[in-house]
Amino acid sequence: MLQYLSSVVPPQPARITHYRQTSIILPTRFTSFRPAPINRSIISIIVMKRSASSEASSPFKRRRRSSTTSLKEVSTPSHAAREYGPQWNDWPAPAPAMEEARGFIRDIVENKRSVLIVPDKDADGLSAGTLLYRTLIHMKHPPSLISVHHLTKGNNIHSDYERNLMDSSGAEKVVVLDQGSRPGRSLVPPLQDQKGKRVLIVDHHMSDEWPEGSQVLTACRSSPIATAALLTYLLLRDLHVKVHEEEAWRAVVGVIGDLGTTVPKWGIAPWPSELGAVFKRLGSKAFSEAVSGVNAPRRTAEYNVPKAWDIMLNARSPSDLASNAFLKLCKLDVADETTKWARTPPRFSKDGRVAVCTVHTGFQIHPVIATRWSGTLGRKSSKLLMVMCANTGFHTDGRVSFSCRIASNLRSLPEGQQPNLIALLNEYADGIPGFKERVGGDYARGHKEATGGIIPKAEYDLLLEEMGVPQPGSTIKSETGVSVSSPSPKKLKVIDPKQAGGGLDKFFKVKPKVE
């Protein structure tokens, strides 16, 4: 019940006193010395949530009403729901998982726990990782308690070598960002007497299976699928005001790194309009050059991902990345190597559904070449579903890395009509006895529209044989009776250099939420 106020109280500025569900604006002054009821015509009842910042700003401390529910247990609408309506409350990921992941981050800060950040090597992964690092710093977490681990060239997060390195860090908490997933034992074992999960996985790659003992935040089932950086940004956005004031551009870099500039429809549900304002203010050119720059080091033979991380962590805008001399030199090296292998002729499978080109280089340019060829060949073949580029020189231990992209003429089809490249690869694998058991989880991982793998050279040869892909110079009969063979480089049109390579641009479509 509201108390009467007397004019014996000195005049004070109008202020808002916050209660759990309502806020009452008190008048500036009162003119009578005797107690009188508050004039209701100058009182506005504003329904709002109680926040820590508003509580701190009030000069009076009010006794809290008893409640059995903690404020931290109250679920708040997602950023997309606040902007576009409650139907988007589970975007970019289910709301309960978002709340649990925020609790994981708050626990790190509140209890001053040591944390190991393990980001992926590309623009999306590095953006997500630096977003987390900068957020922890904004929340006053000691830098001495934050460490970063970058995977070594050719390894993935599930290898024994990387597991041992992560565990040897001794970090109480481990946050893995944009690394993909598959089932298996825990990435790192729990610490003795540890309460709660030690590992948080933040990801967007298609998967229904995860390592044991991990807390998972995934965007893979919330269409349109957000990138890891966008998911991370919306996870951390409201933990500190400086996240959206100073770090929002990092989320845009990550989105463009995976989706390009045309897929995200900023300001149209569910894409955050505030990021659209950041994109417009800083410019498309700066972001595009920032993405190509920060992606370049991991594509070189030297694989200097830690250097790219340091540059991005210390950057304050995409222009800092676009103008960085080291990143520019890496881009030139990658461009030269790509040009060198651009004329590698593709060979077609017996059923005509797959085109395969094989390169041999220490540079990670096979995703770039697969993306480019998917555009050139997609306009010329009605049967083609997938373009694969394999690199037999990226690893020094005899393994082959390959990247697959959907043919360009199929990108505009509705989701249900687009080919599932993961399923297509598994279809061929099922025809090879024991193949899946031998290659393990490093085969056909990623997205339905853009997938790949890392397998031994002997298994790669068996896969090509199952596909009916001829060796260079050989000729086989297709299902239609037409002879197909490896075309001559002199007769084959060079891939279109105007098609941007590397990212997943145009491989995803914005799909409206169906009620």
Coordinates of C-alpha atoms in Angstrom, one line a residue:
M1 CA 0.0 0.0 0.0
L2 CA 1.3 3.4 -1.0
Q3 CA 2.4 5.7 1.9
Y4 CA 1.4 9.4 2.2
L5 CA 4.2 11.8 1.5
S6 CA 4.6 15.2 3.3
S7 CA 6.1 18.4 2.0
V8 CA 8.5 18.4 4.8
V9 CA 10.6 16.4 2.4
P10 CA 12.9 18.7 0.5
P11 CA 12.1 19.1 -3.2
Q12 CA 13.8 16.4 -5.3
P13 CA 14.0 15.5 -9.0
A14 CA 11.4 13.2 -10.3
R15 CA 12.5 9.6 -10.1
I16 CA 11.3 6.1 -10.8
T17 CA 11.1 3.7 -7.9
H18 CA 11.1 0.2 -9.1
Y19 CA 9.1 -2.7 -7.9
R20 CA 9.1 -6.2 -9.2
Q21 CA 6.4 -5.7 -11.8
T22 CA 5.5 -1.9 -11.6
S23 CA 7.2 1.4 -11.4
I24 CA 5.7 4.6 -9.9
I25 CA 6.8 8.0 -11.0
L26 CA 6.7 10.3 -8.0
P27 CA 6.0 14.0 -8.3
T28 CA 8.8 16.6 -8.0
R29 CA 7.4 18.4 -4.9
F30 CA 4.4 18.7 -2.7
T31 CA 2.8 22.0 -1.4
S32 CA 1.0 21.0 1.8
F33 CA 2.6 20.3 5.2
R34 CA -0.2 17.9 6.1
P35 CA -0.3 14.4 4.8
A36 CA -2.4 14.2 1.7
P37 CA -3.2 11.5 -0.8
I38 CA -1.0 11.4 -3.9
N39 CA -2.6 13.1 -6.9
R40 CA -3.3 10.1 -9.1
S41 CA -3.5 12.2 -12.2
I42 CA 0.3 12.7 -12.1
I43 CA 1.1 9.1 -11.3
S44 CA 1.9 6.8 -14.2
I45 CA 2.0 3.1 -13.6
I46 CA 4.5 1.5 -16.0
V47 CA 4.7 -2.2 -16.3
M48 CA 8.3 -3.3 -16.6
K49 CA 10.8 -5.9 -15.3
R50 CA 13.0 -5.1 -12.4
S51 CA 16.6 -4.9 -13.5
A52 CA 19.8 -4.7 -11.5
S53 CA 20.8 -1.4 -13.2
S54 CA 17.5 0.3 -12.3
E55 CA 17.7 -0.9 -8.8
A56 CA 21.1 0.5 -8.4
S57 CA 20.0 3.9 -9.8
S58 CA 17.3 4.4 -7.2
P59 CA 18.4 6.4 -4.1
F60 CA 15.9 4.6 -1.8
K61 CA 16.1 1.0 -0.8
R62 CA 12.7 -0.6 -0.7
R63 CA 12.0 -3.9 1.1
R64 CA 11.6 -6.6 -1.4
R65 CA 8.3 -8.5 -1.5
S66 CA 8.7 -12.1 -0.6
S67 CA 8.9 -14.5 -3.5
T68 CA 9.8 -18.1 -4.0
T69 CA 11.2 -17.4 -7.5
S70 CA 14.7 -16.0 -8.0
L71 CA 15.1 -13.2 -10.6
K72 CA 17.6 -15.4 -12.4
E73 CA 15.0 -18.1 -12.8
V74 CA 12.6 -15.8 -14.6
S75 CA 12.8 -16.5 -18.3
T76 CA 13.1 -13.3 -20.4
P77 CA 12.0 -13.1 -24.0
S78 CA 14.7 -13.5 -26.6
H79 CA 16.0 -10.5 -28.5
A80 CA 14.1 -11.7 -31.6
A81 CA 10.9 -12.1 -29.6
R82 CA 11.2 -8.6 -28.3
E83 CA 11.7 -7.2 -31.8
Y84 CA 9.4 -9.4 -33.9
G85 CA 7.0 -11.1 -31.5
P86 CA 6.8 -14.2 -29.3
Q87 CA 6.8 -16.7 -32.2
W88 CA 10.6 -16.0 -32.5
N89 CA 11.3 -16.7 -28.8
D90 CA 13.3 -19.8 -29.7
W91 CA 15.5 -18.1 -32.2
P92 CA 18.4 -18.3 -32.7
A93 CA 18.3 -21.3 -30.3
P94 CA 15.7 -22.7 -27.9
A95 CA 15.1 -20.2 -25.0
P96 CA 15.9 -22.7 -22.2
A97 CA 19.2 -23.6 -23.7
M98 CA 20.0 -19.8 -24.1
E99 CA 19.2 -19.2 -20.4
E100 CA 21.4 -22.2 -19.3
A101 CA 24.3 -21.0 -21.5
R102 CA 24.1 -17.5 -19.9
G103 CA 24.1 -19.2 -16.5
F104 CA 27.3 -21.0 -17.6
I105 CA 28.9 -17.6 -18.5
R106 CA 27.7 -15.8 -15.3
D107 CA 29.1 -18.6 -13.2
I108 CA 32.5 -18.1 -14.7
V109 CA 32.5 -14.4 -13.9
E110 CA 30.7 -14.5 -10.5
N111 CA 33.0 -17.3 -9.2
K112 CA 36.2 -16.1 -10.9
R113 CA 36.7 -19.4 -12.7
S114 CA 39.5 -20.0 -15.2
V115 CA 38.2 -20.5 -18.7
L116 CA 39.6 -21.8 -21.9
I117 CA 38.1 -20.5 -25.2
V118 CA 38.4 -22.8 -28.2
P119 CA 37.2 -21.0 -31.3
D120 CA 37.2 -22.3 -34.9
K121 CA 39.7 -20.9 -37.4
D122 CA 37.5 -19.0 -39.8
A123 CA 35.8 -15.6 -39.7
D124 CA 32.7 -16.9 -38.0
G125 CA 34.6 -18.9 -35.3
L126 CA 37.1 -16.1 -34.6
S127 CA 34.3 -13.6 -34.4
A128 CA 32.4 -15.8 -31.9
G129 CA 35.6 -16.3 -29.8
T130 CA 36.6 -12.7 -29.7
L131 CA 33.0 -11.8 -28.8
L132 CA 33.2 -14.1 -25.7
Y133 CA 36.7 -12.9 -24.8
R134 CA 35.7 -9.2 -25.0
T135 CA 32.5 -9.8 -23.1
L136 CA 34.3 -11.4 -20.2
I137 CA 36.7 -8.4 -20.1
H138 CA 33.7 -6.0 -20.1
M139 CA 32.3 -8.0 -17.2
K140 CA 35.5 -7.4 -15.2
H141 CA 36.7 -11.0 -15.5
P142 CA 40.5 -11.0 -14.9
P143 CA 42.5 -11.6 -18.1
S144 CA 44.8 -13.9 -16.2
L145 CA 41.9 -16.3 -15.9
I146 CA 41.2 -16.4 -19.7
S147 CA 43.2 -18.5 -22.1
V148 CA 42.7 -19.4 -25.7
H149 CA 43.5 -22.6 -27.6
H150 CA 43.7 -22.9 -31.4
L151 CA 43.6 -26.3 -33.0
T152 CA 46.7 -27.3 -34.9
K153 CA 46.6 -27.7 -38.7
G154 CA 44.8 -30.8 -39.8
N155 CA 43.3 -31.7 -36.4
N156 CA 39.8 -31.4 -35.1
I157 CA 38.3 -30.9 -31.6
H158 CA 37.7 -34.6 -31.1
S159 CA 41.3 -35.8 -31.7
D160 CA 43.2 -37.3 -28.7
Y161 CA 46.0 -34.7 -29.3
E162 CA 43.6 -31.8 -28.9
R163 CA 41.8 -33.3 -26.0
N164 CA 45.1 -33.7 -24.1
L165 CA 46.1 -30.1 -24.8
M166 CA 42.7 -28.7 -23.7
D167 CA 42.8 -30.8 -20.5
S168 CA 46.4 -29.9 -19.7
S169 CA 45.4 -26.2 -19.5
G170 CA 43.7 -27.0 -16.2
A171 CA 40.9 -24.5 -17.0
E172 CA 37.8 -25.0 -14.8
K173 CA 35.5 -24.2 -17.7
V174 CA 35.9 -24.8 -21.5
V175 CA 33.9 -23.0 -24.1
V176 CA 34.0 -24.5 -27.6
L177 CA 32.7 -22.3 -30.5
D178 CA 31.8 -23.2 -34.1
Q179 CA 33.8 -26.5 -34.1
G180 CA 31.0 -28.8 -35.3
S181 CA 30.0 -31.9 -33.4
R182 CA 29.6 -35.6 -33.3
P183 CA 29.0 -38.2 -30.6
G184 CA 31.7 -39.5 -28.4
R185 CA 33.4 -39.2 -25.0
S186 CA 33.7 -35.9 -23.3
L187 CA 36.0 -33.4 -24.9
V188 CA 37.8 -33.0 -21.5
P189 CA 37.2 -35.0 -18.4
P190 CA 35.4 -33.3 -15.5
L191 CA 37.6 -31.9 -12.7
Q192 CA 37.6 -33.6 -9.3
D193 CA 34.7 -32.5 -7.2
Q194 CA 33.5 -30.2 -10.0
K195 CA 29.8 -29.2 -9.9
G196 CA 28.1 -28.6 -13.2
K197 CA 29.3 -29.2 -16.7
R198 CA 32.9 -28.3 -17.6
V199 CA 32.3 -27.8 -21.3
L200 CA 29.9 -25.5 -23.1
I201 CA 29.5 -26.1 -26.9
V202 CA 28.2 -23.2 -28.9
D203 CA 27.5 -24.3 -32.5
H204 CA 25.3 -24.2 -35.6
H205 CA 26.4 -27.2 -37.6
M206 CA 23.7 -29.9 -38.3
S207 CA 23.9 -32.5 -35.6
D208 CA 21.7 -34.4 -33.2
E209 CA 24.6 -36.0 -31.3
W210 CA 27.1 -34.4 -29.0
P211 CA 30.1 -35.4 -26.8
E212 CA 29.2 -36.8 -23.4
G213 CA 29.2 -34.5 -20.4
S214 CA 28.8 -31.3 -22.5
Q215 CA 26.3 -28.4 -22.2
V216 CA 25.1 -27.6 -25.7
L217 CA 23.8 -24.5 -27.3
T218 CA 23.0 -25.1 -30.9
A219 CA 21.2 -23.1 -33.6
C220 CA 21.0 -26.0 -36.1
R221 CA 17.3 -26.6 -35.4
S222 CA 16.1 -23.0 -35.3
S223 CA 15.5 -21.8 -38.9
P224 CA 16.9 -19.7 -40.4
I225 CA 20.1 -21.1 -39.0
A226 CA 22.2 -18.4 -37.3
T227 CA 26.0 -18.4 -37.6
A228 CA 28.1 -19.2 -34.5
A229 CA 29.0 -15.5 -34.2
L230 CA 25.4 -14.3 -34.3
L231 CA 24.4 -17.0 -31.9
T232 CA 27.2 -16.0 -29.5
Y233 CA 26.3 -12.3 -29.8
L234 CA 22.6 -12.8 -28.9
L235 CA 23.7 -15.1 -26.1
L236 CA 26.0 -12.4 -24.6
R237 CA 24.3 -9.2 -25.7
D238 CA 22.4 -8.4 -22.5
L239 CA 25.2 -9.5 -20.1
H240 CA 26.9 -6.1 -20.5
V241 CA 25.9 -2.9 -22.2
K242 CA 29.2 -2.6 -24.1
V243 CA 28.6 -5.9 -25.9
H244 CA 26.1 -4.3 -28.3
E245 CA 27.6 -0.8 -28.0
E246 CA 31.2 -1.8 -29.0
E247 CA 31.3 -5.4 -30.1
A248 CA 28.3 -5.8 -32.4
W249 CA 30.4 -5.5 -35.5
R250 CA 32.1 -8.8 -34.7
A251 CA 28.8 -10.6 -35.1
V252 CA 28.3 -9.0 -38.5
V253 CA 31.8 -10.2 -39.6
G254 CA 30.8 -13.7 -38.6
V255 CA 27.5 -13.6 -40.4
I256 CA 29.1 -12.4 -43.6
G257 CA 31.9 -14.9 -43.3
D258 CA 29.4 -17.8 -43.5
L259 CA 26.4 -16.3 -45.3
G260 CA 27.7 -13.4 -47.3
T261 CA 26.0 -10.0 -47.6
T262 CA 22.8 -11.0 -49.3
V263 CA 21.4 -13.8 -47.1
P264 CA 20.8 -11.9 -43.8
K265 CA 17.8 -9.6 -44.2
W266 CA 18.6 -7.1 -41.5
G267 CA 15.4 -5.7 -40.0
I268 CA 13.2 -8.5 -41.3
A269 CA 12.3 -11.2 -38.9
P270 CA 14.3 -12.7 -37.3
W271 CA 17.5 -10.8 -38.3
P272 CA 18.3 -8.1 -35.7
S273 CA 17.8 -4.6 -37.1
E274 CA 20.5 -3.2 -34.8
L275 CA 23.1 -5.3 -36.7
G276 CA 21.7 -3.9 -39.9
A277 CA 22.4 -0.4 -38.6
V278 CA 25.9 -1.5 -37.8
F279 CA 26.4 -2.9 -41.3
K280 CA 25.0 0.2 -42.9
R281 CA 27.1 2.6 -40.7
L282 CA 30.4 0.8 -41.2
G283 CA 29.9 -0.2 -44.8
S284 CA 29.6 -3.4 -46.9
K285 CA 33.1 -3.0 -48.4
A286 CA 34.8 -2.8 -45.0
F287 CA 33.0 -5.9 -43.8
S288 CA 33.7 -7.9 -47.0
E289 CA 37.4 -7.0 -46.9
A290 CA 37.6 -7.8 -43.2
V291 CA 36.1 -11.3 -43.8
S292 CA 38.5 -12.1 -46.6
G293 CA 41.4 -10.8 -44.5
V294 CA 40.7 -12.7 -41.3
N295 CA 40.0 -15.9 -43.3
A296 CA 43.3 -15.7 -45.2
P297 CA 45.9 -16.8 -42.6
R298 CA 44.2 -20.2 -42.0
R299 CA 44.2 -20.8 -45.8
T300 CA 48.0 -20.4 -46.1
A301 CA 50.4 -23.2 -45.7
E302 CA 51.8 -21.6 -42.6
Y303 CA 48.3 -21.7 -41.0
N304 CA 48.9 -18.8 -38.6
V305 CA 45.5 -18.7 -36.9
P306 CA 46.9 -17.4 -33.6
K307 CA 48.1 -14.3 -35.5
A308 CA 44.7 -13.7 -37.0
W309 CA 43.1 -14.1 -33.6
D310 CA 45.4 -11.5 -32.0
I311 CA 44.7 -9.0 -34.8
M312 CA 40.9 -9.5 -34.5
L313 CA 40.9 -9.4 -30.7
N314 CA 42.7 -6.0 -30.8
A315 CA 40.6 -4.6 -33.6
R316 CA 37.9 -2.0 -32.9
S317 CA 36.2 -2.1 -36.3
P318 CA 36.1 -4.1 -39.5
S319 CA 38.3 -1.3 -41.1
D320 CA 41.1 -2.4 -38.7
L321 CA 41.0 -5.8 -40.3
A322 CA 40.6 -4.6 -43.8
S323 CA 43.7 -2.4 -43.6
N324 CA 46.0 -4.8 -41.7
A325 CA 49.2 -5.4 -43.6
F326 CA 49.7 -9.0 -42.5
L327 CA 46.2 -10.0 -43.5
K328 CA 46.7 -8.3 -46.9
L329 CA 49.9 -10.3 -47.5
C330 CA 48.1 -13.6 -46.6
K331 CA 45.3 -12.7 -49.0
L332 CA 47.8 -12.2 -51.9
D333 CA 49.4 -15.6 -51.2
V334 CA 46.1 -17.4 -51.1
A335 CA 45.0 -15.6 -54.3
D336 CA 48.1 -16.7 -56.1
E337 CA 47.7 -20.3 -55.0
T338 CA 44.0 -20.3 -56.0
T339 CA 44.9 -19.1 -59.5
K340 CA 47.5 -21.8 -59.8
W341 CA 44.9 -24.5 -59.3
A342 CA 41.9 -22.8 -60.9
R343 CA 42.2 -24.8 -64.1
T344 CA 42.1 -28.2 -62.4
P345 CA 39.5 -30.0 -64.5
P346 CA 36.6 -31.8 -62.8
R347 CA 35.7 -35.4 -63.4
F348 CA 32.1 -36.6 -63.3
S349 CA 30.6 -39.5 -61.5
K350 CA 29.0 -42.3 -63.4
D351 CA 25.5 -41.2 -62.5
G352 CA 26.3 -37.5 -63.3
R353 CA 25.3 -36.3 -59.8
V354 CA 28.9 -35.4 -58.6
A355 CA 31.8 -33.5 -60.1
V356 CA 35.2 -34.0 -58.5
C357 CA 38.4 -32.0 -58.9
T358 CA 41.5 -32.9 -56.9
V359 CA 44.3 -30.5 -56.0
H360 CA 47.6 -31.0 -54.2
T361 CA 48.7 -28.0 -52.1
G362 CA 49.4 -27.1 -48.5
F363 CA 47.0 -24.2 -48.8
Q364 CA 43.4 -24.6 -47.7
I365 CA 41.9 -23.6 -51.0
H366 CA 39.7 -26.6 -51.7
P367 CA 36.6 -24.9 -50.2
V368 CA 37.2 -21.9 -52.5
I369 CA 37.6 -24.0 -55.6
A370 CA 34.5 -26.1 -54.8
T371 CA 32.4 -23.0 -54.3
R372 CA 33.6 -21.5 -57.6
W373 CA 33.1 -24.7 -59.6
S374 CA 29.6 -25.2 -58.2
G375 CA 28.6 -21.9 -59.9
T376 CA 30.2 -22.6 -63.3
L377 CA 29.1 -26.2 -63.5
G378 CA 25.7 -25.7 -62.0
R379 CA 24.7 -23.6 -65.0
K380 CA 25.6 -26.3 -67.4
S381 CA 24.2 -29.6 -66.0
S382 CA 20.7 -30.5 -65.0
K383 CA 21.8 -33.7 -63.2
L384 CA 24.6 -32.3 -61.2
L385 CA 23.9 -32.1 -57.4
M386 CA 27.3 -31.7 -55.8
V387 CA 30.7 -30.4 -56.6
M388 CA 33.6 -31.8 -54.5
C389 CA 37.2 -30.5 -54.4
A390 CA 39.7 -32.7 -52.6
N391 CA 43.1 -31.7 -51.5
T392 CA 45.7 -34.4 -51.2
G393 CA 48.5 -32.1 -50.1
F394 CA 47.0 -30.2 -47.1
H395 CA 47.9 -32.9 -44.6
T396 CA 51.4 -34.4 -44.3
D397 CA 50.2 -37.8 -43.0
G398 CA 48.4 -39.0 -46.2
R399 CA 44.9 -37.9 -45.3
V400 CA 42.7 -36.1 -47.9
S401 CA 40.6 -33.1 -47.0
F402 CA 37.6 -32.4 -49.2
S403 CA 34.9 -29.8 -49.4
C404 CA 31.5 -30.3 -51.1
R405 CA 29.1 -27.6 -52.3
I406 CA 25.6 -27.8 -53.8
A407 CA 25.3 -27.0 -57.5
S408 CA 24.3 -23.3 -58.1
N409 CA 21.2 -24.0 -60.1
L410 CA 19.7 -25.8 -57.0
R411 CA 20.3 -23.0 -54.5
S412 CA 17.0 -21.3 -55.2
L413 CA 14.9 -24.4 -54.6
P414 CA 12.7 -24.7 -51.5
E415 CA 14.5 -26.4 -48.6
G416 CA 12.6 -29.6 -49.0
Q417 CA 13.6 -29.9 -52.6
Q418 CA 17.3 -29.2 -52.3
P419 CA 19.6 -32.2 -52.2
N420 CA 21.1 -33.1 -48.9
L421 CA 24.8 -33.5 -49.5
I422 CA 25.4 -35.2 -46.2
A423 CA 22.9 -37.9 -47.2
L424 CA 24.3 -38.1 -50.7
L425 CA 27.8 -38.8 -49.3
N426 CA 26.5 -41.4 -46.9
E427 CA 24.6 -43.1 -49.8
Y428 CA 27.9 -43.6 -51.6
A429 CA 29.6 -44.7 -48.3
D430 CA 27.0 -47.3 -47.7
G431 CA 28.1 -49.1 -50.8
I432 CA 31.7 -49.6 -49.5
P433 CA 31.9 -52.4 -46.9
G434 CA 33.3 -51.1 -43.6
F435 CA 33.9 -47.6 -45.0
K436 CA 32.0 -45.7 -42.3
E437 CA 33.7 -47.7 -39.5
R438 CA 37.1 -47.0 -40.8
V439 CA 36.7 -43.2 -41.5
G440 CA 34.8 -42.5 -38.2
G441 CA 33.3 -39.2 -37.5
D442 CA 35.5 -37.1 -39.9
Y443 CA 33.3 -37.9 -42.9
A444 CA 30.2 -35.9 -44.1
R445 CA 30.1 -33.3 -41.4
G446 CA 28.9 -29.7 -41.6
H447 CA 25.7 -28.5 -43.3
K448 CA 23.3 -30.1 -45.8
E449 CA 24.3 -27.5 -48.4
A450 CA 28.0 -27.4 -47.7
T451 CA 29.8 -30.4 -46.2
G452 CA 33.1 -32.2 -46.3
G453 CA 35.5 -34.4 -44.5
I454 CA 39.0 -35.7 -43.8
I455 CA 39.7 -39.3 -44.7
P456 CA 42.8 -41.5 -45.5
K457 CA 43.9 -41.5 -49.2
A458 CA 43.1 -45.1 -49.6
E459 CA 39.5 -44.5 -48.5
Y460 CA 39.2 -41.5 -50.8
D461 CA 40.2 -43.7 -53.7
L462 CA 37.5 -46.2 -52.7
L463 CA 34.9 -43.4 -52.5
L464 CA 35.8 -42.2 -56.0
E465 CA 35.5 -45.8 -57.3
E466 CA 32.1 -46.2 -55.7
M467 CA 31.0 -42.9 -57.3
G468 CA 32.3 -44.1 -60.6
V469 CA 34.6 -41.1 -61.0
P470 CA 37.3 -42.0 -63.6
Q471 CA 40.9 -41.5 -63.0
P472 CA 42.6 -38.8 -65.2
G473 CA 42.7 -40.0 -68.9
S474 CA 40.4 -43.0 -68.4
T475 CA 36.9 -43.4 -69.9
I476 CA 33.8 -45.1 -68.6
K477 CA 30.2 -45.6 -69.6
S478 CA 27.6 -43.6 -67.8
E479 CA 24.1 -44.9 -66.9
T480 CA 22.8 -43.3 -70.1
G481 CA 25.4 -45.0 -72.2
V482 CA 27.4 -41.8 -72.8
S483 CA 31.1 -41.9 -72.4
V484 CA 32.5 -39.6 -69.7
S485 CA 36.1 -38.9 -68.9
S486 CA 38.4 -36.3 -67.5
P487 CA 38.2 -33.3 -69.8
S488 CA 41.2 -31.7 -71.3
P489 CA 42.3 -28.5 -69.4
K490 CA 42.7 -26.8 -72.8
K491 CA 39.1 -27.4 -73.7
L492 CA 37.5 -26.8 -70.4
K493 CA 36.2 -23.4 -69.5
V494 CA 38.1 -21.9 -66.5
I495 CA 36.0 -21.4 -63.4
D496 CA 34.4 -18.0 -63.1
P497 CA 36.7 -15.8 -61.0
K498 CA 33.8 -13.5 -60.2
Q499 CA 32.2 -16.1 -57.9
A500 CA 33.4 -15.4 -54.4
G501 CA 34.9 -18.4 -52.8
G502 CA 35.4 -19.8 -49.3
G503 CA 32.3 -18.8 -47.4
L504 CA 28.9 -20.4 -47.4
D505 CA 27.3 -17.4 -49.2
K506 CA 24.1 -18.3 -51.1
F507 CA 24.1 -21.9 -49.8
F508 CA 21.5 -20.9 -47.2
K509 CA 18.1 -19.3 -47.7
V510 CA 16.0 -17.4 -45.2
K511 CA 13.1 -19.7 -44.5
P512 CA 10.0 -18.1 -42.8
K513 CA 8.9 -19.6 -39.6
V514 CA 5.8 -21.7 -40.2
E515 CA 3.1 -21.4 -37.5

